[in-house]
XYZ file of C-alpha atoms in Angstrom:
762
model
C 134.840 118.058 -138.744
C 131.859 117.767 -136.416
C 131.376 114.717 -134.211
C 127.909 114.233 -135.706
C 129.056 114.598 -139.292
C 131.980 112.183 -139.170
C 129.937 108.934 -139.239
C 127.563 110.439 -141.800
C 130.464 110.770 -144.233
C 130.593 106.976 -144.310
C 126.898 106.677 -145.217
C 127.381 107.019 -149.012
C 130.229 104.481 -148.951
C 128.187 102.022 -146.909
C 125.154 102.571 -149.131
C 127.141 101.792 -152.285
C 128.495 98.610 -150.700
C 125.055 97.437 -149.615
C 123.403 98.348 -152.898
C 126.130 96.473 -154.765
C 124.877 93.358 -152.987
C 121.247 94.169 -153.711
C 121.858 95.060 -157.378
C 124.047 92.123 -158.409
C 123.069 91.046 -161.927
C 121.079 87.831 -162.167
C 121.456 87.200 -165.904
C 123.822 84.265 -166.522
C 126.998 85.164 -168.354
C 127.058 88.800 -167.220
C 130.529 90.228 -167.709
C 132.350 91.529 -164.613
C 129.210 91.255 -162.529
C 130.731 92.691 -159.350
C 131.968 95.794 -161.140
C 128.575 96.191 -162.744
C 126.928 95.925 -159.331
C 129.232 98.613 -157.920
C 128.571 100.923 -160.865
C 124.823 100.407 -160.573
C 125.049 101.200 -156.868
C 127.086 104.335 -157.582
C 124.509 105.578 -160.089
C 121.637 104.941 -157.671
C 123.484 106.650 -154.834
C 124.415 109.597 -157.042
C 120.832 110.018 -158.193
C 119.639 109.865 -154.587
C 122.176 112.506 -153.549
C 121.078 114.830 -156.358
C 117.352 114.386 -155.775
C 117.858 114.891 -152.027
C 119.445 118.273 -152.711
C 116.630 119.233 -155.059
C 113.915 118.174 -152.608
C 115.532 119.706 -149.537
C 116.352 122.837 -151.505
C 112.720 123.218 -152.559
C 111.715 122.850 -148.901
C 114.529 125.214 -147.813
C 115.958 122.460 -145.623
C 119.605 122.429 -146.700
C 120.647 121.639 -143.147
C 122.597 118.912 -141.389
C 119.594 117.401 -139.555
C 117.564 117.121 -142.749
C 120.402 115.505 -144.689
C 121.253 113.205 -141.792
C 117.658 111.955 -141.724
C 117.675 111.447 -145.495
C 120.899 109.446 -145.502
C 119.956 107.313 -142.517
C 116.677 106.461 -144.252
C 118.499 105.641 -147.465
C 121.002 103.509 -145.564
C 118.177 101.616 -143.869
C 116.588 100.971 -147.256
C 119.923 99.708 -148.611
C 120.325 97.351 -145.639
C 116.824 96.006 -146.229
C 117.431 95.532 -149.959
C 120.765 93.785 -149.404
C 119.280 91.459 -146.767
C 116.346 90.567 -148.989
C 118.680 89.827 -151.899
C 120.912 87.574 -149.785
C 117.931 85.620 -148.466
C 116.518 85.209 -151.949
C 119.849 84.027 -153.362
C 120.265 81.592 -150.480
C 116.792 80.161 -151.091
C 117.465 79.792 -154.797
C 120.790 78.107 -154.134
C 119.213 75.628 -151.737
C 116.439 74.826 -154.207
C 118.926 74.277 -157.031
C 121.062 72.031 -154.862
C 118.015 69.954 -153.911
C 116.998 69.650 -157.549
C 120.487 68.540 -158.486
C 120.512 65.853 -155.780
C 117.143 64.581 -156.999
C 118.465 64.318 -160.523
C 121.479 62.354 -159.283
C 119.220 59.879 -157.472
C 117.037 59.361 -160.522
C 120.061 58.923 -162.770
C 121.913 56.479 -160.450
C 122.555 53.058 -162.115
C 120.741 49.925 -160.896
C 122.937 47.835 -158.492
C 122.328 44.667 -160.485
C 123.545 46.286 -163.666
C 126.522 47.781 -161.880
C 127.408 44.411 -160.342
C 127.399 42.814 -163.763
C 130.012 45.189 -164.954
C 133.434 43.741 -165.487
C 136.578 44.887 -163.693
C 137.769 45.174 -160.110
C 135.383 48.007 -159.389
C 132.298 46.004 -160.307
C 129.431 46.464 -157.861
C 130.610 49.965 -156.807
C 128.546 52.905 -158.058
C 130.563 55.522 -159.934
C 131.316 58.627 -157.886
C 128.876 61.481 -158.381
C 130.196 64.530 -160.180
C 130.182 67.803 -158.231
C 127.123 69.937 -158.919
C 127.483 72.776 -161.387
C 128.201 76.225 -159.977
C 124.620 77.367 -160.509
C 123.297 74.460 -158.393
C 125.657 74.842 -155.445
C 124.503 76.840 -152.430
C 125.257 80.535 -152.629
C 127.504 80.401 -149.564
C 129.665 77.776 -151.251
C 129.940 79.792 -154.446
C 130.729 83.158 -152.919
C 134.364 83.483 -151.955
C 135.524 86.474 -150.003
C 137.130 89.456 -151.695
C 140.452 88.714 -150.028
C 140.396 85.121 -151.283
C 139.597 86.194 -154.827
C 142.252 88.888 -154.844
C 144.833 86.466 -153.449
C 143.972 83.933 -156.138
C 144.166 86.577 -158.862
C 147.550 87.712 -157.574
C 148.899 84.141 -157.496
C 147.767 83.385 -161.024
C 148.941 86.699 -162.480
C 152.148 87.012 -164.401
C 154.932 89.406 -163.522
C 153.735 92.011 -165.989
C 150.166 91.862 -164.739
C 151.342 92.291 -161.163
C 153.373 95.311 -162.186
C 150.385 96.863 -163.939
C 148.058 96.253 -160.982
C 150.621 97.440 -158.443
C 151.210 100.682 -160.317
C 147.486 101.435 -160.532
C 146.918 100.602 -156.871
C 149.919 102.638 -155.770
C 148.787 105.694 -157.719
C 145.295 105.470 -156.247
C 146.686 105.319 -152.698
C 149.024 108.267 -153.264
C 146.188 110.273 -154.813
C 144.002 109.466 -151.811
C 146.725 110.746 -149.516
C 147.045 113.994 -151.457
C 143.267 114.410 -151.610
C 143.063 114.134 -147.826
C 146.049 116.365 -147.058
C 145.632 119.154 -149.619
C 143.109 121.957 -149.281
C 140.986 122.770 -152.352
C 143.003 125.154 -154.519
C 141.612 124.828 -158.010
C 141.184 128.227 -159.695
C 137.591 127.685 -160.858
C 136.690 126.292 -157.461
C 137.752 129.547 -155.832
C 135.615 131.477 -158.319
C 132.376 129.526 -158.593
C 132.458 125.778 -157.718
C 132.824 126.237 -153.959
C 131.148 129.666 -153.564
C 127.902 128.250 -154.958
C 127.984 125.547 -152.250
C 128.444 128.234 -149.595
C 125.582 130.284 -151.020
C 123.279 127.262 -150.792
C 124.255 126.644 -147.169
C 123.845 130.296 -146.218
C 120.501 130.675 -147.996
C 119.131 127.245 -147.101
C 117.774 126.782 -150.630
C 118.681 126.603 -154.316
C 117.101 129.837 -155.547
C 119.411 131.971 -157.666
C 121.040 135.013 -156.110
C 122.462 138.303 -157.365
C 126.069 137.807 -158.443
C 128.671 139.264 -160.757
C 129.938 135.732 -161.526
C 127.283 134.178 -163.761
C 128.918 130.727 -163.618
C 127.808 130.441 -160.001
C 124.232 129.990 -161.213
C 124.386 129.049 -164.896
C 126.899 126.173 -164.985
C 125.291 122.768 -164.181
C 125.829 121.988 -160.473
C 125.843 118.161 -160.371
C 129.306 117.791 -158.832
C 128.662 120.652 -156.413
C 125.491 118.877 -155.236
C 127.747 116.024 -154.106
C 130.090 118.489 -152.398
C 127.130 120.013 -150.566
C 126.562 116.768 -148.672
C 130.156 116.749 -147.432
C 129.952 120.448 -146.582
C 126.908 119.894 -144.386
C 128.347 116.755 -142.784
C 131.742 118.209 -141.900
C 131.122 121.935 -141.662
C 134.052 122.614 -144.003
C 135.900 121.530 -147.140
C 138.407 119.055 -145.684
C 136.951 116.124 -147.649
C 135.872 117.935 -150.801
C 138.675 116.405 -152.895
C 137.314 112.914 -152.229
C 134.439 113.373 -154.657
C 136.782 113.489 -157.653
C 138.977 110.742 -156.188
C 135.941 108.473 -155.932
C 135.035 109.432 -159.499
C 138.523 108.356 -160.558
C 137.950 104.933 -159.026
C 134.600 104.724 -160.798
C 136.211 105.634 -164.109
C 138.692 102.768 -163.757
C 135.957 100.271 -162.837
C 133.800 101.291 -165.791
C 136.649 101.429 -168.322
C 137.955 97.981 -167.388
C 134.457 96.525 -167.586
C 134.014 98.061 -171.042
C 137.243 96.322 -172.044
C 135.858 93.000 -170.791
C 132.571 93.561 -172.628
C 134.498 94.086 -175.854
C 136.359 90.781 -175.482
C 139.323 91.723 -173.326
C 140.642 89.383 -170.657
C 142.422 90.196 -167.447
C 145.580 91.529 -169.052
C 143.647 93.776 -171.432
C 141.644 95.139 -168.521
C 144.801 95.800 -166.513
C 146.368 97.559 -169.488
C 143.275 99.755 -169.777
C 143.415 100.628 -166.085
C 147.159 101.294 -166.310
C 146.977 103.633 -169.312
C 144.067 105.554 -167.821
C 145.423 105.769 -164.266
C 148.837 106.997 -165.404
C 147.377 109.739 -167.596
C 148.467 112.965 -165.834
C 145.083 114.642 -166.302
C 143.359 111.754 -164.491
C 145.960 111.605 -161.723
C 145.790 115.349 -161.073
C 142.033 115.718 -161.252
C 141.596 112.815 -158.818
C 142.828 115.114 -156.034
C 140.883 118.195 -157.124
C 137.515 119.892 -156.740
C 137.140 120.199 -160.503
C 134.183 118.440 -162.140
C 135.566 116.768 -165.276
C 136.336 113.413 -163.671
C 132.847 113.254 -162.169
C 131.391 113.837 -165.634
C 133.666 111.158 -167.121
C 132.518 108.681 -164.470
C 128.825 109.154 -165.283
C 129.516 108.908 -169.035
C 131.475 105.682 -168.508
C 128.624 104.255 -166.418
C 126.220 105.004 -169.252
C 128.612 103.374 -171.736
C 129.033 100.092 -169.884
C 125.286 99.738 -169.278
C 124.565 100.562 -172.920
C 127.008 97.887 -174.105
C 125.101 95.275 -172.122
C 122.152 96.020 -174.400
C 123.998 94.921 -177.534
C 123.523 91.230 -176.779
C 120.231 90.851 -174.939
C 117.023 92.833 -174.402
C 117.475 95.357 -171.623
C 115.456 95.051 -168.445
C 113.771 97.863 -166.599
C 116.735 98.119 -164.231
C 119.151 98.757 -167.095
C 116.833 101.394 -168.542
C 116.575 103.142 -165.183
C 120.370 103.064 -164.849
C 120.818 104.511 -168.342
C 118.348 107.280 -167.581
C 119.969 108.121 -164.254
C 123.487 108.137 -165.764
C 122.282 110.381 -168.590
C 120.645 112.797 -166.173
C 123.699 112.864 -163.900
C 125.924 113.584 -166.903
C 123.724 116.470 -168.038
C 123.582 117.871 -164.512
C 127.367 117.701 -164.111
C 128.668 118.854 -167.488
C 126.502 119.124 -170.573
C 129.478 118.406 -172.843
C 129.320 114.787 -171.659
C 126.053 114.399 -173.560
C 128.141 114.561 -176.742
C 129.157 110.965 -175.934
C 126.011 109.801 -174.161
C 123.871 110.657 -177.202
C 125.687 108.277 -179.610
C 125.800 105.613 -176.890
C 122.030 105.756 -176.457
C 121.589 105.633 -180.229
C 123.765 102.520 -180.387
C 121.767 100.969 -177.543
C 118.455 101.699 -179.257
C 119.584 100.277 -182.616
C 120.894 97.151 -180.910
C 117.614 96.657 -179.064
C 115.680 96.988 -182.312
C 118.017 94.507 -183.977
C 117.309 92.026 -181.205
C 113.641 92.247 -182.140
C 114.579 90.498 -185.386
C 117.361 88.171 -184.275
C 116.583 87.464 -180.629
C 119.169 87.426 -177.829
C 122.543 85.836 -178.405
C 123.050 82.546 -176.549
C 125.051 82.552 -173.330
C 127.734 79.911 -173.195
C 129.375 80.641 -169.863
C 128.668 80.486 -166.176
C 127.522 83.471 -164.150
C 130.911 84.154 -162.626
C 132.818 84.644 -165.871
C 134.278 88.086 -166.374
C 136.056 88.053 -169.706
C 137.376 86.017 -172.609
C 139.151 82.703 -172.342
C 142.666 82.396 -173.582
C 144.919 79.606 -174.579
C 148.644 79.544 -174.544
C 150.764 82.040 -172.655
C 147.875 84.409 -171.867
C 145.685 81.848 -170.127
C 144.936 84.000 -167.064
C 141.834 85.565 -168.615
C 138.382 84.016 -168.252
C 136.057 82.820 -171.001
C 135.937 85.071 -174.058
C 132.473 83.981 -175.095
C 130.930 85.688 -172.081
C 131.789 89.179 -173.264
C 128.577 91.085 -173.903
C 127.705 93.056 -176.967
C 127.139 90.369 -179.550
C 129.956 89.132 -181.712
C 130.199 86.275 -184.162
C 127.614 84.070 -182.433
C 125.059 82.788 -184.908
C 121.568 83.789 -183.809
C 118.477 82.245 -185.322
C 115.919 84.802 -186.446
C 112.487 84.739 -184.876
C 110.080 82.332 -186.599
C 107.461 83.684 -188.961
C 104.350 84.900 -187.226
C 106.119 85.226 -183.887
C 104.869 88.224 -181.895
C 108.138 88.610 -179.995
C 109.670 91.075 -182.488
C 106.720 93.422 -182.150
C 106.879 93.199 -178.363
C 110.595 93.947 -178.420
C 110.059 96.992 -180.652
C 107.382 98.305 -178.307
C 109.639 97.550 -175.375
C 112.497 99.499 -176.974
C 110.299 102.510 -177.661
C 108.917 102.440 -174.133
C 112.410 101.945 -172.730
C 113.719 104.956 -174.644
C 110.892 107.048 -173.234
C 111.681 105.759 -169.743
C 115.357 106.695 -170.118
C 114.445 110.241 -171.139
C 111.916 110.489 -168.320
C 114.407 109.436 -165.649
C 117.056 111.775 -167.065
C 114.523 114.613 -166.993
C 113.660 113.892 -163.367
C 117.346 114.211 -162.449
C 118.279 117.304 -164.455
C 114.840 118.854 -164.957
C 114.583 120.947 -161.764
C 117.854 122.760 -162.516
C 116.893 123.352 -166.148
C 113.518 124.670 -165.016
C 115.191 127.227 -162.744
C 117.572 128.300 -165.523
C 114.700 128.616 -168.012
C 112.615 130.640 -165.587
C 115.550 132.943 -164.899
C 116.938 133.438 -168.424
C 114.181 132.256 -170.745
C 116.363 129.465 -172.157
C 117.373 126.073 -170.666
C 121.016 126.672 -171.645
C 121.246 129.962 -169.800
C 121.933 133.523 -170.917
C 123.353 134.410 -174.350
C 126.711 135.122 -172.737
C 127.037 131.473 -171.754
C 125.541 130.041 -174.944
C 127.985 131.996 -177.098
C 131.186 131.650 -175.063
C 131.837 127.882 -175.253
C 129.776 126.425 -178.164
C 131.013 126.850 -181.715
C 129.403 129.749 -183.564
C 130.606 128.686 -187.014
C 129.988 125.279 -188.578
C 131.337 125.601 -192.108
C 133.672 122.679 -192.965
C 136.929 124.721 -193.062
C 136.265 126.183 -189.597
C 135.415 122.750 -188.194
C 138.631 121.276 -189.600
C 140.756 124.060 -188.137
C 139.054 123.750 -184.753
C 139.630 119.990 -184.727
C 143.299 120.435 -185.606
C 143.818 123.014 -182.854
C 142.132 120.786 -180.276
C 144.277 117.834 -181.390
C 147.452 119.943 -181.243
C 146.703 120.969 -177.662
C 145.737 117.433 -176.610
C 148.904 115.859 -178.047
C 151.330 118.549 -176.897
C 154.759 117.415 -175.665
C 157.727 119.107 -173.953
C 159.441 119.230 -177.371
C 159.104 122.938 -178.182
C 160.293 122.641 -181.826
C 157.642 120.020 -182.491
C 154.978 122.217 -180.881
C 155.995 125.254 -182.911
C 156.159 123.321 -186.174
C 152.706 121.829 -185.643
C 151.166 125.160 -184.667
C 152.728 126.965 -187.630
C 151.430 124.299 -189.996
C 147.896 124.630 -188.585
C 147.958 128.423 -188.667
C 149.378 128.476 -192.193
C 146.889 125.892 -193.420
C 143.997 127.811 -191.850
C 144.960 131.006 -193.628
C 145.405 129.080 -196.846
C 141.771 127.923 -196.767
C 140.508 131.327 -195.658
C 139.974 130.704 -191.944
C 141.236 132.985 -189.190
C 142.980 130.665 -186.666
C 142.091 133.141 -183.886
C 138.478 133.682 -184.948
C 136.364 134.586 -181.880
C 133.524 132.477 -183.297
C 135.687 129.366 -182.904
C 138.004 130.458 -180.064
C 137.033 130.916 -176.432
C 137.186 134.456 -175.045
C 140.344 136.353 -175.854
C 142.629 133.306 -175.882
C 145.112 132.775 -178.684
C 146.307 129.559 -180.273
C 148.747 127.911 -179.615
C 149.161 127.524 -175.879
C 151.679 125.089 -174.306
C 149.879 122.330 -172.434
C 152.489 119.683 -171.727
C 153.222 120.787 -168.150
C 151.402 118.635 -165.521
C 148.797 121.197 -164.535
C 145.341 119.873 -163.627
C 143.555 122.359 -165.896
C 145.400 121.881 -169.164
C 147.931 119.016 -169.187
C 148.040 117.118 -172.484
C 147.785 113.343 -172.886
C 149.942 112.450 -175.915
C 150.754 108.900 -174.785
C 147.262 107.772 -173.805
C 145.824 109.663 -176.761
C 148.189 108.036 -179.252
C 147.538 104.544 -177.882
C 143.777 105.138 -177.984
C 143.990 106.502 -181.539
C 145.866 103.411 -182.739
C 143.398 101.151 -180.964
C 140.449 102.996 -182.501
C 141.953 102.802 -185.991
C 142.501 99.041 -185.743
C 139.067 98.530 -184.182
C 137.495 100.289 -187.149
C 139.592 98.662 -189.870
C 140.305 95.157 -188.558
C 138.444 94.550 -185.279
C 138.902 90.779 -185.520
C 142.624 91.181 -184.970
C 142.183 92.460 -181.430
C 138.880 90.836 -180.445
C 137.990 87.851 -182.656
C 134.730 86.994 -180.874
C 133.518 90.573 -180.447
C 134.520 92.128 -183.752
C 131.080 93.585 -184.513
C 130.464 95.223 -181.132
C 134.056 96.441 -181.025
C 133.723 98.210 -184.366
C 130.368 99.696 -183.336
C 131.851 100.986 -180.086
C 134.819 102.490 -181.934
C 132.390 104.291 -184.248
C 130.657 105.769 -181.187
C 133.981 106.968 -179.726
C 135.050 108.577 -183.000
C 131.611 110.144 -183.428
C 131.827 111.633 -179.930
C 135.224 113.162 -180.702
C 133.994 114.613 -183.997
C 130.913 116.050 -182.326
C 133.074 117.552 -179.600
C 135.313 119.360 -182.075
C 132.261 120.518 -184.047
C 130.412 121.877 -181.023
C 133.014 123.240 -178.575
C 135.460 126.050 -179.253
C 139.189 125.639 -178.848
C 140.476 126.837 -175.479
C 143.807 126.440 -173.658
C 142.207 124.284 -170.943
C 140.163 122.256 -173.404
C 142.035 119.041 -172.589
C 140.125 118.582 -169.364
C 136.874 118.916 -171.300
C 137.981 115.873 -173.329
C 138.412 113.671 -170.268
C 135.119 111.861 -170.842
C 136.128 111.010 -174.423
C 139.555 109.797 -173.311
C 137.905 107.523 -170.753
C 135.760 105.937 -173.459
C 138.694 105.578 -175.880
C 141.297 103.997 -173.581
C 139.620 100.530 -173.582
C 140.442 100.396 -177.292
C 144.082 100.971 -176.387
C 143.981 98.200 -173.776
C 142.525 95.719 -176.271
C 145.067 96.588 -178.942
C 148.033 96.358 -176.579
C 146.836 93.014 -175.260
C 146.510 91.631 -178.793
C 149.983 92.922 -179.623
C 151.556 91.191 -176.639
C 149.561 88.014 -177.253
C 150.801 87.697 -180.821
C 154.360 88.338 -179.697
C 154.126 85.703 -176.958
C 152.695 83.252 -179.466
C 155.997 83.199 -181.311
C 155.549 85.834 -183.998
C 158.872 87.418 -184.889
C 159.987 90.465 -186.805
C 158.026 93.674 -186.908
C 155.478 92.591 -184.300
C 158.219 91.972 -181.760
C 159.639 95.411 -182.486
C 156.168 96.919 -182.105
C 155.695 95.103 -178.801
C 159.033 96.419 -177.586
C 158.024 99.949 -178.510
C 154.705 99.458 -176.717
C 156.547 98.394 -173.560
C 158.656 101.544 -173.791
C 155.537 103.681 -174.178
C 153.956 102.007 -171.152
C 157.086 102.645 -169.117
C 156.905 106.298 -170.142
C 153.239 106.334 -169.134
C 154.214 105.094 -165.681
C 156.851 107.790 -165.411
C 154.345 110.457 -166.466
C 151.841 109.292 -163.861
C 154.432 109.222 -161.080
C 155.717 112.666 -162.016
C 152.177 114.018 -162.100
C 151.390 112.999 -158.517
C 154.895 113.922 -157.341
C 155.414 117.296 -159.034
C 152.027 118.110 -160.589
C 150.438 121.498 -160.009
C 148.829 122.777 -157.854
C 149.003 119.749 -155.495
C 152.214 117.772 -155.216
C 154.120 115.493 -152.895
C 157.579 117.007 -153.164
C 159.167 120.320 -154.037
C 157.847 123.835 -153.516
C 154.200 123.666 -152.519
C 154.387 120.105 -151.175
C 151.328 119.016 -149.209
C 153.703 117.976 -146.418
C 155.519 121.290 -146.021
C 153.054 124.001 -147.095
C 150.595 125.536 -144.645
C 146.858 125.170 -145.155
C 146.342 128.786 -146.160
C 149.334 128.901 -148.492
C 148.184 125.675 -150.173
C 144.908 127.334 -151.082
C 146.813 130.141 -152.825
C 149.443 128.192 -154.746
C 147.825 129.477 -157.939
C 148.248 133.078 -156.768
C 150.652 133.188 -153.784
C 150.704 137.001 -153.761
C 147.017 137.119 -152.851
C 147.214 135.057 -149.650
C 148.186 137.864 -147.294
C 146.077 140.429 -149.134
C 142.890 138.486 -148.391
C 143.920 138.072 -144.745
C 144.705 141.761 -144.426
C 141.306 142.846 -145.764
C 139.363 140.223 -143.801
C 141.091 141.138 -140.531
C 140.182 144.793 -141.006
C 136.522 143.947 -141.693
C 136.240 141.479 -138.820
C 137.652 144.064 -136.420
C 134.544 146.194 -137.020
C 132.124 143.349 -136.173
C 130.456 143.864 -139.540
C 127.637 141.371 -140.155
C 126.320 142.261 -143.614
C 129.209 142.536 -146.063
C 129.015 143.670 -149.683
C 130.976 141.995 -152.497
C 132.516 143.830 -155.444
C 134.152 141.503 -157.979
C 134.420 140.597 -161.664
C 133.450 137.418 -163.480
C 136.729 135.522 -162.909
C 137.627 136.779 -159.430
C 138.096 134.647 -156.334
C 135.152 134.736 -153.953
C 135.667 131.604 -151.873
C 138.393 133.008 -149.552
C 135.837 135.481 -148.161
C 133.582 132.612 -147.098
C 136.476 131.084 -145.167
C 137.839 134.247 -143.574
C 134.604 135.988 -142.649
C 132.661 133.105 -141.115
C 131.931 133.123 -137.385
C 134.042 131.266 -134.848
C 131.347 128.576 -134.631
C 131.491 128.036 -138.405
C 128.327 129.960 -139.279
C 128.686 131.494 -142.769
C 128.817 135.279 -143.122
C 126.100 137.299 -144.799
C 127.759 138.146 -148.113
C 125.691 140.107 -150.640
C 126.671 141.189 -154.132
C 126.738 144.883 -155.000
C 126.691 143.946 -158.720
C 124.508 141.466 -160.568
C 124.522 140.013 -164.072
C 121.110 138.422 -163.507
C 118.430 140.756 -164.874
C 115.788 139.576 -162.431
C 118.078 139.664 -159.372
C 118.997 143.256 -158.466
C 122.128 143.765 -156.365
C 122.070 144.865 -152.760
C 122.015 148.555 -151.916
C 125.536 149.620 -150.843
C 123.946 151.663 -148.067
C 122.526 148.463 -146.549
C 125.885 146.838 -145.778
C 128.274 147.272 -142.853
C 131.441 146.821 -144.933
C 132.580 146.123 -148.485
C 135.266 143.730 -149.711
C 136.615 143.984 -153.253
C 138.762 141.997 -155.659
C 140.236 142.911 -158.997
C 139.422 146.479 -159.935
C 139.871 149.400 -157.529
C 137.851 151.814 -159.729
C 134.914 149.369 -159.721
C 135.133 149.149 -155.954
C 135.335 152.907 -155.459
C 132.359 153.508 -157.766
C 130.086 151.349 -155.600
C 131.203 152.432 -152.148
C 128.899 154.943 -150.392
C 130.185 158.486 -150.214
C 132.484 159.168 -147.297
C 133.617 155.565 -146.782
C 137.304 154.764 -146.378
C 138.671 152.636 -149.248
C 141.889 150.662 -148.802
C 143.489 148.596 -151.556
C 146.558 146.378 -151.665
C 147.258 144.893 -155.084
C 144.379 142.560 -155.938
C 142.259 142.940 -152.788
C 140.623 145.891 -151.078
C 137.969 146.829 -148.547
C 135.834 149.788 -147.599
C 134.457 150.768 -144.185
C 132.062 153.508 -143.102
C 133.533 156.550 -141.377
C 134.180 156.097 -137.689
C 131.528 157.527 -135.462
């Protein structure tokens, strides 16, 4: 890590903190306002990071000085915005306090009347009541984070403390692993990290000749974020932190969604617990994959959209929705499967408000969730949860022009959302369209992942296969029985269960997915809890959220619609579980609400079956905790203990835990090439080969990247380099492919997976 880059790494963190102050919601009754402020700040910072890459890439200024100047300017703007917001809030607080004192003076009783009052206190004015929270100075209302956390801890029950402690402990352990482990995700070795190195070496974002089409065709939103860290540090030591930060964002957004749907503190903690202990979340939080980043942007869009169910959205909310939509599309287009229904729900709710008007707010600005009575009294006021509910709202009077204005505002807001999303994702789509003639890339990409058949029997079989893989368990007989039933049923209705039109590549169903591997681990516990919560939210939403039954049912419809669209649009694949991470994030709040209602009814004295159900739920939660702990302890390919531990495995061996036999082969070939002082080096590889190790092994001592050029290209408009123009050739995968491209007379050496070729000695 460079001395200059180290403080710059803190710039995004500082910017989010400052923007959270500047972007605090001002609408009274806003649910979980501090979490909303942090999520708004994250979206703004993410959009800035993406647009900085696009602008600097267009100017061919992907350099440390250019990015340092951009971030320092952004940080200065954030400081200015935060200072302005604090001064404005202080002025408003002082004015409200003065107004309140004036009202007290006017309302004070006359001394003569007071003296005539009977009793020993006659002649003494009654003590003035303390001013309401909104009228007190801001400094008096704003307690420090430590004070608030201490108060929350003191008022929490034993179970709530256990839930919060487990979530916090997992996050800390994941942070440790993310800092200690080198990036070793398979896809990252093939295309996530090589594309970052290509940008740095080329100084721009123009496409390049390559045999690995995913380096240029797959949306690069997460890699844009990695590029900042790469330029700041000169390496990949902090690359895992992007997904870890996304994991924190996912928890913030999911718990706020729970609060918006009527859940109090315990429901929010249950949501965080179920999500944090899901092995896929725990493992991806220490990875350079992109699924958790996509889930974070989708969750941000969801929580902002839910705010629009109760009151007309402001311009800020529309900008946030547009930015979150664009960031989702730029990170992983599959996330739009959920963002689309969310935006539709938002638009319908805004149009409904044109007829009914906003629902009344009945809480103070610091409320974060529903009030409770009885044993679950720790949660705040239920009536503050956004998204509508059972509040009676008077329709607009006849002849009122407000409905028409709200309709126009909704139409204009929808256009603004699409415009902002286009600004974020548009430059990348424009490059893809110019290169391949289609915004979704070449036919090879468009036909490999999306479903190619949409007849009802094929859709049903695809959905069943995806569900089987997502709910897989270590119980092999159960897995076999389920797979045989799906395969037999598919053949019965005339569908090939291995049809290439509904199955990715050459993969074959079924494929075990229970093992805690970051690319494919199943989530049967979280999935089952979310499914039960969704079913109850659809059938009897009042049972789990009495004041937010309508919004809860609408949200459940959106979640189910997203899942159905996913199974109708994306082929089954063995690693498809990670593609569902965004949907799981949206569904888990339903599990948290249902579990909270179950425990509340049990604590209220209900006996019999409900007590048994609550006991089973506790057992499931305990199993969730065990699964989360095992995932961070023994999960693959980064773990705390056992073979491959981050404490006992060398840096180079950690990178090759997926393929240990390749570690020395890459070193052997790189050493031979470096010994010749070769500067321009040709690459021979296939679509799924590892390229990233070459960028690490062949860079100069001062960290300058090597000049690596492809001798093959799948991009029609980007011809490969002439083999005669290179000083050496490095190869992976196929020896015949390597030999066919090497100039005549060159010496070819191969050892298993890796080889190299050098010109004859002169």
